[in-house]
Coordinates of C-alpha atoms in Angstrom, one line a residue:
M20 CA -29.2 14.5 -7.7
N21 CA -28.1 11.0 -9.5
E22 CA -26.1 12.9 -12.5
S23 CA -22.6 11.7 -12.1
V24 CA -19.9 14.5 -12.0
A25 CA -17.0 12.3 -13.1
V26 CA -16.4 8.8 -14.5
N27 CA -13.2 7.1 -14.2
Q28 CA -12.6 3.7 -16.1
F29 CA -9.1 1.8 -16.2
T30 CA -7.6 -2.0 -16.2
L31 CA -6.3 -3.0 -12.7
T32 CA -3.0 -4.8 -13.9
K33 CA -0.4 -6.3 -11.5
E34 CA 1.8 -3.3 -12.0
L35 CA -0.8 -0.7 -11.0
F36 CA -2.0 -2.9 -8.0
Y37 CA 1.5 -3.2 -6.7
E38 CA 1.9 0.4 -7.3
G39 CA -1.2 1.1 -5.0
N40 CA -0.3 -1.5 -2.4
K41 CA 3.4 0.0 -2.1
R42 CA 2.1 3.4 -1.5
T43 CA -0.6 2.7 0.9
S44 CA 1.7 0.4 3.0
K45 CA 4.6 2.5 2.7
E46 CA 3.6 4.8 5.6
T47 CA 2.4 1.9 8.0
Y48 CA 5.0 -0.6 7.1
S49 CA 8.0 1.9 7.2
R50 CA 7.5 3.0 10.8
F51 CA 7.2 -0.7 11.8
A52 CA 10.4 -1.8 9.9
L53 CA 12.3 1.3 11.2
R54 CA 11.3 0.5 15.0
M55 CA 12.3 -3.3 14.2
V56 CA 15.7 -2.3 12.9
L57 CA 16.2 0.0 15.8
I58 CA 15.4 -2.4 18.4
M59 CA 17.5 -5.2 16.9
T60 CA 20.3 -2.5 16.6
G61 CA 19.6 -1.9 20.3
A62 CA 19.9 -5.4 21.3
W63 CA 23.3 -5.9 19.4
V64 CA 24.8 -2.7 21.1
I65 CA 23.9 -4.3 24.3
I66 CA 25.2 -7.6 23.5
A67 CA 28.3 -6.3 21.9
V68 CA 29.1 -4.2 25.3
V69 CA 28.4 -7.1 27.4
T70 CA 30.6 -9.6 25.2
L71 CA 33.5 -7.1 25.1
L72 CA 33.2 -6.7 28.8
T73 CA 33.3 -10.5 29.6
N74 CA 34.9 -12.1 26.8
P75 CA 36.1 -10.1 24.1
S76 CA 35.7 -12.0 20.8
I77 CA 35.5 -9.7 17.6
I78 CA 34.4 -12.9 15.5
F79 CA 31.2 -13.4 17.7
L80 CA 30.6 -9.7 17.1
A81 CA 30.9 -10.1 13.4
V82 CA 28.7 -12.9 13.4
E83 CA 26.0 -10.7 15.4
A84 CA 26.2 -8.1 12.7
L85 CA 25.7 -10.3 10.2
V86 CA 22.6 -11.7 11.7
L87 CA 21.8 -8.3 12.4
I88 CA 22.1 -7.1 8.8
L89 CA 20.1 -10.5 7.1
A90 CA 17.4 -9.7 9.9
S91 CA 17.0 -6.1 8.8
L92 CA 16.9 -7.1 5.2
W93 CA 14.0 -9.5 6.0
V94 CA 12.1 -7.2 7.9
A95 CA 12.6 -4.2 5.5
V96 CA 12.8 -6.0 1.9
Y97 CA 11.3 -9.7 2.0
T98 CA 8.4 -9.2 4.2
P99 CA 6.7 -6.1 2.2
W100 CA 7.4 -8.3 -1.0
R101 CA 5.8 -11.2 0.3
K102 CA 2.6 -9.1 1.9
R103 CA 2.1 -7.4 -1.7
K104 CA 2.5 -11.0 -3.3
R105 CA 0.1 -12.4 -1.2
A106 CA -2.6 -9.6 -1.5
Y107 CA -2.3 -9.7 -5.3
N108 CA -3.1 -13.4 -5.3
A109 CA -6.0 -12.9 -3.0
F110 CA -7.1 -10.1 -5.1
L111 CA -6.8 -12.4 -8.4
E112 CA -9.1 -14.9 -6.3
L113 CA -11.6 -12.3 -5.7
Y114 CA -11.6 -10.6 -9.1
G115 CA -9.8 -12.6 -11.6
E116 CA -6.9 -11.4 -13.6
D117 CA -6.6 -7.6 -14.8
P118 CA -10.3 -6.6 -13.9
Q119 CA -11.8 -3.5 -15.3
R120 CA -12.7 -0.9 -12.5
T121 CA -15.1 1.7 -13.1
T122 CA -15.8 4.6 -10.7
V123 CA -18.4 7.0 -10.9
F124 CA -18.2 10.0 -8.8
Y125 CA -21.4 11.9 -7.8
A126 CA -22.0 15.0 -6.0
D127 CA -22.0 13.3 -2.3
R128 CA -20.4 9.7 -3.1
L129 CA -18.5 7.5 -5.3
V130 CA -19.4 4.3 -6.5
V131 CA -16.5 1.5 -7.7
S132 CA -18.1 -1.3 -9.9
P133 CA -15.3 -3.9 -10.1
E134 CA -16.1 -6.8 -12.2
G135 CA -20.1 -6.3 -11.7
R136 CA -19.7 -5.5 -7.8
E137 CA -20.9 -2.3 -6.6
I138 CA -19.1 -0.3 -3.4
T139 CA -20.6 3.1 -2.5
V140 CA -18.6 5.5 -0.4
A141 CA -19.7 8.7 0.9
Y142 CA -17.2 11.7 0.6
A143 CA -17.3 11.9 4.2
D144 CA -16.0 8.5 4.6
V145 CA -12.6 9.3 2.6
S146 CA -10.1 10.1 5.4
K147 CA -7.1 10.5 3.3
T148 CA -5.8 10.8 -0.5
L149 CA -2.5 9.4 -1.6
T150 CA -1.2 9.7 -5.0
T151 CA 1.5 7.9 -7.3
D152 CA 2.7 8.6 -10.7
R153 CA -0.3 6.7 -12.1
L154 CA -2.9 6.7 -9.2
L155 CA -5.1 8.7 -7.0
I156 CA -5.7 6.4 -3.9
F157 CA -8.6 7.3 -1.7
I158 CA -8.5 5.7 1.8
T159 CA -11.6 5.3 3.7
S160 CA -12.5 5.5 7.4
Q161 CA -12.4 1.9 7.1
N162 CA -8.7 1.7 6.0
K163 CA -9.8 0.3 2.4
G164 CA -8.0 2.0 -0.5
I165 CA -10.1 2.7 -3.5
L166 CA -7.7 3.2 -6.5
V167 CA -8.3 5.5 -9.5
D168 CA -6.2 5.7 -12.7
R169 CA -5.2 9.3 -13.2
N170 CA -5.2 9.3 -16.8
G171 CA -8.2 7.0 -16.8
F172 CA -11.1 10.0 -16.9
T173 CA -13.6 9.6 -19.4
K174 CA -15.8 12.3 -17.8
G175 CA -14.7 15.0 -15.5
S176 CA -11.1 15.3 -14.4
E177 CA -8.7 14.8 -11.5
E178 CA -9.1 18.3 -10.1
T179 CA -12.9 18.0 -10.1
V180 CA -12.8 14.8 -7.9
R181 CA -10.3 16.4 -5.7
S182 CA -12.7 19.3 -5.3
L183 CA -15.6 17.0 -4.6
I184 CA -13.8 14.7 -2.0
G185 CA -12.4 18.2 -0.3
Q186 CA -8.8 16.9 -0.2

C-alpha cells in the first residue's frame, strides 16, 4: 500500500509562485474588491446627489470622482500585488530561493517534500482543485494550497492524480 502511484518534481520559481498565488486569491479577493468598489461608488452617488441638491459644484464632483478612481485602482491593483509580493518574501524566508518540490501520490494521500520537510495530506482533505496554464493547485480543508507542475510528472500523469483525488 506504500507504492507510489504518481510522482511530481519541479522547481518553484517566482513566476510559478505568482501564478499560483494569483489563481488562488482570484476568487476570494475579486469578490472583496468588487464589494469595495460598489460601496465606494454608492457613497459617491449619494454624496453627488446631496452636493448637487445643496451646492451644485462640478469641480467638487470631479475631484470626488478622481478620488473614487484612485481608491478603486488601489483596491483592485496595488493591494493584490503587494499581498503577493509579501507572500513570496515570506516563502523565501521559509524555503530559500527556487526550492525543489517533490510531491508523491499514494492511493489515499499525497506527500509534499519542500526542501527536506514533509507534509502529508489525505485526499479527503482536498476540497477543491484549481488549474492554471502550468499548475494544478489542490486546496485543502485548512485553506492551504499545494502546487503541482502539470508538466513535472516523472511517474504517473495529471489524469491519474485527478482520478485519485476525485476532482
